[in-house]
Coordinates of N, CA and C in Angstrom, one line a residue:
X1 N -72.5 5.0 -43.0 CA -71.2 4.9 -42.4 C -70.5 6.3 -42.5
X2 N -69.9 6.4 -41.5 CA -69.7 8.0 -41.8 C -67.5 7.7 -41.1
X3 N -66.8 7.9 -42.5 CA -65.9 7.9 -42.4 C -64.7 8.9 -41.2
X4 N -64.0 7.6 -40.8 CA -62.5 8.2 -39.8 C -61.5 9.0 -40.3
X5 N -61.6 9.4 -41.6 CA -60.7 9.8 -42.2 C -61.1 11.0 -42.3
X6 N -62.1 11.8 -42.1 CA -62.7 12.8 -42.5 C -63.2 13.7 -40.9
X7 N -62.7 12.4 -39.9 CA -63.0 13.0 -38.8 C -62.0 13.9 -38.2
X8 N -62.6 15.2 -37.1 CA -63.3 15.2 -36.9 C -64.1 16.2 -37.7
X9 N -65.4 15.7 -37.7 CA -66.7 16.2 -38.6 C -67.2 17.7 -37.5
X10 N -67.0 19.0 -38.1 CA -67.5 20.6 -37.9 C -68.6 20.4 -38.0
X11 N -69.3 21.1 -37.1 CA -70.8 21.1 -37.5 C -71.2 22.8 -38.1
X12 N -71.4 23.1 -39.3 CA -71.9 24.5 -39.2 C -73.8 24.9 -38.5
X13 N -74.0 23.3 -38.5 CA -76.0 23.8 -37.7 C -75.7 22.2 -37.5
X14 N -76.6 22.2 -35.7 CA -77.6 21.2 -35.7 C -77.6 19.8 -36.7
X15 N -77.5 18.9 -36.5 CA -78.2 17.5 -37.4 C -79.4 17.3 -36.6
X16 N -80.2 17.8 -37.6 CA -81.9 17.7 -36.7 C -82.4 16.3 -37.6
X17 N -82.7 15.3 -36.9 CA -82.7 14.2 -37.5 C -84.1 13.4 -37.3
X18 N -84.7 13.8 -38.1 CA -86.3 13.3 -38.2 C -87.3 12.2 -38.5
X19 N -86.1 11.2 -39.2 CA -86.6 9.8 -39.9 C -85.9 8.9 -39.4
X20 N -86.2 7.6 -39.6 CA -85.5 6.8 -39.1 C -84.3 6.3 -39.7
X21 N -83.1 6.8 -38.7 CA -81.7 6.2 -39.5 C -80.4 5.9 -38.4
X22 N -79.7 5.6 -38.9 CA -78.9 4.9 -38.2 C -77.0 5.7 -38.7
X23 N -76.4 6.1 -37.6 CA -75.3 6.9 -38.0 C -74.3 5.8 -36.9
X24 N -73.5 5.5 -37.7 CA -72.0 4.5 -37.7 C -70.5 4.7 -38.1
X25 N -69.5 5.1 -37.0 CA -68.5 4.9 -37.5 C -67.6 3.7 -38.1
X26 N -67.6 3.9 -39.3 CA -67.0 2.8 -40.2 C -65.7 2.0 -39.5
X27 N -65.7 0.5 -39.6 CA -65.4 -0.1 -38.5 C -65.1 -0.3 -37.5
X28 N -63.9 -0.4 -36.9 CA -64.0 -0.2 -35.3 C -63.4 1.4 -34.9
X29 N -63.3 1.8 -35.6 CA -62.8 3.2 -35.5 C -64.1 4.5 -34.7
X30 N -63.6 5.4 -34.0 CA -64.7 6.3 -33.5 C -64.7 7.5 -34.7
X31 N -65.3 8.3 -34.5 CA -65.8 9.5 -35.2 C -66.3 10.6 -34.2
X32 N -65.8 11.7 -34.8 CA -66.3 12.9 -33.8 C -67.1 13.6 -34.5
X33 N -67.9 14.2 -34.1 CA -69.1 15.2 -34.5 C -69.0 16.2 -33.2
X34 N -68.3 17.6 -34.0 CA -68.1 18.7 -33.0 C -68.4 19.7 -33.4
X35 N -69.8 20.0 -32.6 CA -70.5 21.7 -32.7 C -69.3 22.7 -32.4
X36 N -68.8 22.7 -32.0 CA -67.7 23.8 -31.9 C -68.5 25.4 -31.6
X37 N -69.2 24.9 -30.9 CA -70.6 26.0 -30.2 C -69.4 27.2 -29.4
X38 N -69.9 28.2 -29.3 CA -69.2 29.4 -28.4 C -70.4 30.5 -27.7
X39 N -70.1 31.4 -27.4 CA -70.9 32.1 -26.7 C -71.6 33.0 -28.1
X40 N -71.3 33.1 -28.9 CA -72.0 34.0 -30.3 C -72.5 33.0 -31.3
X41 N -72.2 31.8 -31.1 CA -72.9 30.5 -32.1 C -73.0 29.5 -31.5
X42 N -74.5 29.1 -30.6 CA -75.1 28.3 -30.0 C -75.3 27.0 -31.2
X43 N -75.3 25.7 -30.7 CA -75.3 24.8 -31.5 C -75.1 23.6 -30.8
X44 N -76.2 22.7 -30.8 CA -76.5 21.7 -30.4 C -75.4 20.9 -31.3
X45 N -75.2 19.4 -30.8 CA -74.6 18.4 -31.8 C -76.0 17.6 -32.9
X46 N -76.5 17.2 -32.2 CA -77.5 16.7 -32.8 C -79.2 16.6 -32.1
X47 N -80.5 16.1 -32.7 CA -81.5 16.5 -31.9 C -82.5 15.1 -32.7
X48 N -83.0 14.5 -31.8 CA -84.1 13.1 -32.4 C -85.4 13.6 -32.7
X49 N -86.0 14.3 -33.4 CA -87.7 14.4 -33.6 C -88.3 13.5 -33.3
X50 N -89.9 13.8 -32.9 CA -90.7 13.2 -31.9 C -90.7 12.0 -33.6
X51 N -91.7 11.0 -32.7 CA -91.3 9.5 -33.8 C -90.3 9.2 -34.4
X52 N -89.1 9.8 -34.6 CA -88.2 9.3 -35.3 C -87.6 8.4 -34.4
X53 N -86.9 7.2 -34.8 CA -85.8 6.1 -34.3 C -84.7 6.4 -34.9
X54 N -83.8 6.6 -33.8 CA -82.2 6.6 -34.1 C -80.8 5.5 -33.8
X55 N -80.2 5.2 -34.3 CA -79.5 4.4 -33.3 C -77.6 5.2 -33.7
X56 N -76.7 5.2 -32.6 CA -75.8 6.4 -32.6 C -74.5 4.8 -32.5
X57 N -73.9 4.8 -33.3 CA -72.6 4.0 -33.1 C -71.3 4.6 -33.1
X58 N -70.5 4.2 -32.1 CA -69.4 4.4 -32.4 C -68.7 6.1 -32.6
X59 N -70.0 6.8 -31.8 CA -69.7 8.2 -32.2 C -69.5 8.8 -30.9
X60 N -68.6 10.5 -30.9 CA -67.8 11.1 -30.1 C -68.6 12.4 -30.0
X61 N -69.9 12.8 -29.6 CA -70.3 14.2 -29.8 C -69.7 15.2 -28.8
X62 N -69.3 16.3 -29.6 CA -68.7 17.0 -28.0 C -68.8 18.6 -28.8
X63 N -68.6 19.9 -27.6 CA -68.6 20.9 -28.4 C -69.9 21.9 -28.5
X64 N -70.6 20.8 -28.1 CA -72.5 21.5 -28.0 C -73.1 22.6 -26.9
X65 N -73.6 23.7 -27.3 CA -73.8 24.8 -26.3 C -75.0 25.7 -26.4
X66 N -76.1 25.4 -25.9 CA -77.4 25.5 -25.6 C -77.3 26.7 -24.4
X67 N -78.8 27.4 -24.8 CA -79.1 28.4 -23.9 C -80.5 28.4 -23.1
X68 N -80.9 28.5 -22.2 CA -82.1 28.4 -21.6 C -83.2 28.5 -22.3
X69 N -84.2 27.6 -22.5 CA -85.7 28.1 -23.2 C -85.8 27.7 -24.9
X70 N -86.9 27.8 -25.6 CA -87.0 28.1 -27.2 C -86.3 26.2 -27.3
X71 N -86.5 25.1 -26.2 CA -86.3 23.8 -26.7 C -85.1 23.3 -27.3
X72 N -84.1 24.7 -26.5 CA -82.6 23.8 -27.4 C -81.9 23.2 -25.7
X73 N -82.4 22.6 -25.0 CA -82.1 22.1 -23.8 C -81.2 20.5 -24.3
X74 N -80.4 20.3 -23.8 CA -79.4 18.9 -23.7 C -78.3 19.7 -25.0
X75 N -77.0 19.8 -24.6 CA -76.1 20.4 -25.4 C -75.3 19.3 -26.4
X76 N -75.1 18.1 -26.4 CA -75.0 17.5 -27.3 C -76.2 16.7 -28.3
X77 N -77.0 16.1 -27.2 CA -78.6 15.9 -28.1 C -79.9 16.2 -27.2
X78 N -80.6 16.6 -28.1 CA -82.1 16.5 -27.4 C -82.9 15.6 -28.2
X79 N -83.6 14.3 -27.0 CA -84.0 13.4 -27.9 C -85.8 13.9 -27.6
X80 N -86.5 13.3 -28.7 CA -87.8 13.6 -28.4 C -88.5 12.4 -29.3
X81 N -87.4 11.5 -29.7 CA -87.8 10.3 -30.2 C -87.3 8.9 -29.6
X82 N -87.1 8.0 -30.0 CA -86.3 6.7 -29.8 C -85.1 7.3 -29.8
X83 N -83.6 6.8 -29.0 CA -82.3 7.1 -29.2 C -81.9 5.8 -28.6
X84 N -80.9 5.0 -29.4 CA -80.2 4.2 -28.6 C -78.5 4.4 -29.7
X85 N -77.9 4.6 -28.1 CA -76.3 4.8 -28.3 C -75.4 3.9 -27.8
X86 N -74.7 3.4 -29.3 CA -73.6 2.3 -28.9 C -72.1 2.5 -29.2
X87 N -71.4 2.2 -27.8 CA -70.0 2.5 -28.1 C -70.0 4.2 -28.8
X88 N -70.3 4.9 -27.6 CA -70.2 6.4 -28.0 C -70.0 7.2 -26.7
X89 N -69.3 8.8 -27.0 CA -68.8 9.2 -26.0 C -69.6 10.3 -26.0
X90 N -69.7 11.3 -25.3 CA -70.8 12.3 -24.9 C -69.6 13.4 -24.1
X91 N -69.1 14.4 -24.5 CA -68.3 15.1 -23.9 C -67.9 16.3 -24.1
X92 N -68.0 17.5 -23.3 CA -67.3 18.7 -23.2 C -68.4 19.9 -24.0
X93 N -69.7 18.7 -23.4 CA -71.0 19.9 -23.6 C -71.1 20.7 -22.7
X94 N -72.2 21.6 -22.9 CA -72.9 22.2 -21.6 C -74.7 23.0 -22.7
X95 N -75.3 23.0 -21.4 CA -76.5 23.5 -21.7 C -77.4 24.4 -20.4
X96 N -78.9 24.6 -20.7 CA -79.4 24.8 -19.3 C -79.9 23.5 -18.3
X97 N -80.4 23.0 -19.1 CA -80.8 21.5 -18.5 C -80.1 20.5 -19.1
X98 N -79.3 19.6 -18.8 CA -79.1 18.2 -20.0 C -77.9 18.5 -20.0
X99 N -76.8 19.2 -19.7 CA -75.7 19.0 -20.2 C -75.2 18.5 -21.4
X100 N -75.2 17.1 -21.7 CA -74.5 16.4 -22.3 C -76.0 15.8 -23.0
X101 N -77.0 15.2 -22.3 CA -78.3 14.9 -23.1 C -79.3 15.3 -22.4
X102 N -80.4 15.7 -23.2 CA -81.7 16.1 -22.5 C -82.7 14.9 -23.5
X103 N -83.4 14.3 -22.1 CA -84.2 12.8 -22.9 C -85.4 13.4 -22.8
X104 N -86.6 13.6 -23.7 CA -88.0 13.6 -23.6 C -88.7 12.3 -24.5
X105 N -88.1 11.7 -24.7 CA -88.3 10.6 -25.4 C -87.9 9.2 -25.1
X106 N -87.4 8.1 -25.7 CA -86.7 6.8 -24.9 C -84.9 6.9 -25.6
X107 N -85.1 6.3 -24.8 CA -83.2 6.5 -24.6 C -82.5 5.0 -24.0
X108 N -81.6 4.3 -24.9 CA -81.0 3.2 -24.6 C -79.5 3.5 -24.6
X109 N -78.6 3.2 -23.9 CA -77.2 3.3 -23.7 C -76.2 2.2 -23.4
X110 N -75.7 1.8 -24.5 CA -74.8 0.8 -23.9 C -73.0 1.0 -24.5
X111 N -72.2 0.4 -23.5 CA -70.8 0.4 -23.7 C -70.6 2.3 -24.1
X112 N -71.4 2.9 -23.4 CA -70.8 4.5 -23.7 C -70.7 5.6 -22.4
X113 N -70.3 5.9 -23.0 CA -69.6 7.3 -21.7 C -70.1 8.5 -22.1
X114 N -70.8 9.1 -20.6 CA -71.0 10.4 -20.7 C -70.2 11.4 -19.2
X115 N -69.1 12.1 -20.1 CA -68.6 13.0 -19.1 C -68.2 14.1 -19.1
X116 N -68.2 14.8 -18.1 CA -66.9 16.4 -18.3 C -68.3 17.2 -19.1
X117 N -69.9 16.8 -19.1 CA -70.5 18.0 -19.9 C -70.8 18.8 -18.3
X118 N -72.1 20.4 -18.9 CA -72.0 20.9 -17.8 C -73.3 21.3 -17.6
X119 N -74.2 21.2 -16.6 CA -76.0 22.2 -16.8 C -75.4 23.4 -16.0
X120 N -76.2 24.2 -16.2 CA -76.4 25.1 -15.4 C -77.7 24.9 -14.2
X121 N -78.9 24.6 -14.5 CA -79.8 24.0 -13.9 C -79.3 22.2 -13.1
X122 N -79.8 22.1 -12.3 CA -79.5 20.3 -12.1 C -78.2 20.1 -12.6
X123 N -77.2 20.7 -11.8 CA -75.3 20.0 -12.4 C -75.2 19.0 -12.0
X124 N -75.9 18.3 -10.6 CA -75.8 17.0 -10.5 C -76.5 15.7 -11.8
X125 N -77.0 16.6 -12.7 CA -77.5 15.8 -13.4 C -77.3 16.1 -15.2
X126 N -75.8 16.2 -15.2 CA -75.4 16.9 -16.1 C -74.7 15.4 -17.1
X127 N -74.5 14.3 -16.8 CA -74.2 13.5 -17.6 C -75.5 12.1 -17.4
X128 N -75.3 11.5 -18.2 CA -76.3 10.5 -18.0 C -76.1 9.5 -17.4
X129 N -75.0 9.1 -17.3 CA -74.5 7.8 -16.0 C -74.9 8.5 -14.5
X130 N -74.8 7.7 -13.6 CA -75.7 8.2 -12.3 C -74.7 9.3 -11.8
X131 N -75.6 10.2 -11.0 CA -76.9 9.8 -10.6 C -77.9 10.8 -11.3
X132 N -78.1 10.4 -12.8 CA -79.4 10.7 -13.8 C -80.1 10.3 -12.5
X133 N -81.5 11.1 -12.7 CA -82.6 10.8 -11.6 C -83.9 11.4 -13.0
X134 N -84.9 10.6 -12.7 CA -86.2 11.1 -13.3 C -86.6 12.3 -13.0
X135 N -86.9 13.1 -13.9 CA -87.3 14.7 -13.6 C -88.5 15.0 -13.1
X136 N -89.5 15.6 -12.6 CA -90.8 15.6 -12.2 C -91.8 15.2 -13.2
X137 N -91.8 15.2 -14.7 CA -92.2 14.5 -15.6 C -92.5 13.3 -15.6
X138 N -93.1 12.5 -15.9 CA -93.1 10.9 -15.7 C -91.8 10.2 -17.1
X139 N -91.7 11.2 -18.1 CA -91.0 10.7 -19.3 C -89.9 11.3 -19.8
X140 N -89.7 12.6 -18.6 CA -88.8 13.6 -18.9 C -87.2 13.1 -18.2
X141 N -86.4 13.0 -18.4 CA -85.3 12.8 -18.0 C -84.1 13.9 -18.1
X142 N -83.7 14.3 -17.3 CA -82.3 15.7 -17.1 C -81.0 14.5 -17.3
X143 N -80.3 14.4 -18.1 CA -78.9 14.0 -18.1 C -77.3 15.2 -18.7

């Protein structure tokens, strides 16, 4: 449980998140997680490693700022494992691909908003509500 009182949560690096776990804002309250990325300190919000299972509650990532190439693509997450996000907001990213999320992995979404991030590659495909479109990948997804 990751407390409202302490929100919102600075990121100084990445939550590169490799095992299986589960991050929750403590009751019905949201929680922010803000890279606070700029043009001299790139910094994703968070990132799913291949096998790991995640599930995202109740959380606000915003702030995330990715540069072309070297796999830091989707500015608030890049998933490469399981991700499912509930009651969570996705906002005021940008990246080269993914804006707001870059999926190479599975990805579930419910009761959450993704808006206002930004690609520079595929802008039409800069949040993950439509029109996400399948990437030429069979498993790759641009959001």
């Amino acid at each position: 449980m990751l407390a409202a009182s302490g929100s919102p949560y600075v990121l100084e690096v990445e939550l590169a998140l490799a095992r299986n776990v589960t991050l929750e804002a403590e009751s019905d309250s949201s929680v922010v997680l803000d890279a606070s990325a700029s043009a001299t300190r790139l910094c994703r919000v968070l990132s799913v490693g291949l096998g790991a299972s995640v599930e995202l509650r109740g959380l606000w990532l915003t702030g995330g700022w990715t540069a072309k190439g070297g796999g830091f693509d989707g500015g608030a997450i890049g998933n490469y494992g399981r991700l499912v996000m509930r009651r969570c907001e996705v906002f005021g990213n940008a990246a080269y691909i993914g804006g707001g999320v870059f999926n190479r992995g599975e990805l579930e979404v419910f009761d959450s908003s993704l808006r206002d991030n930004v690609a520079t590659v595929r802008p039409a495909h800069s949040e993950l509500s439509p029109p996400c479109k399948p990437a030429p990948h069979p498993r790759m997804i641009f959001c």
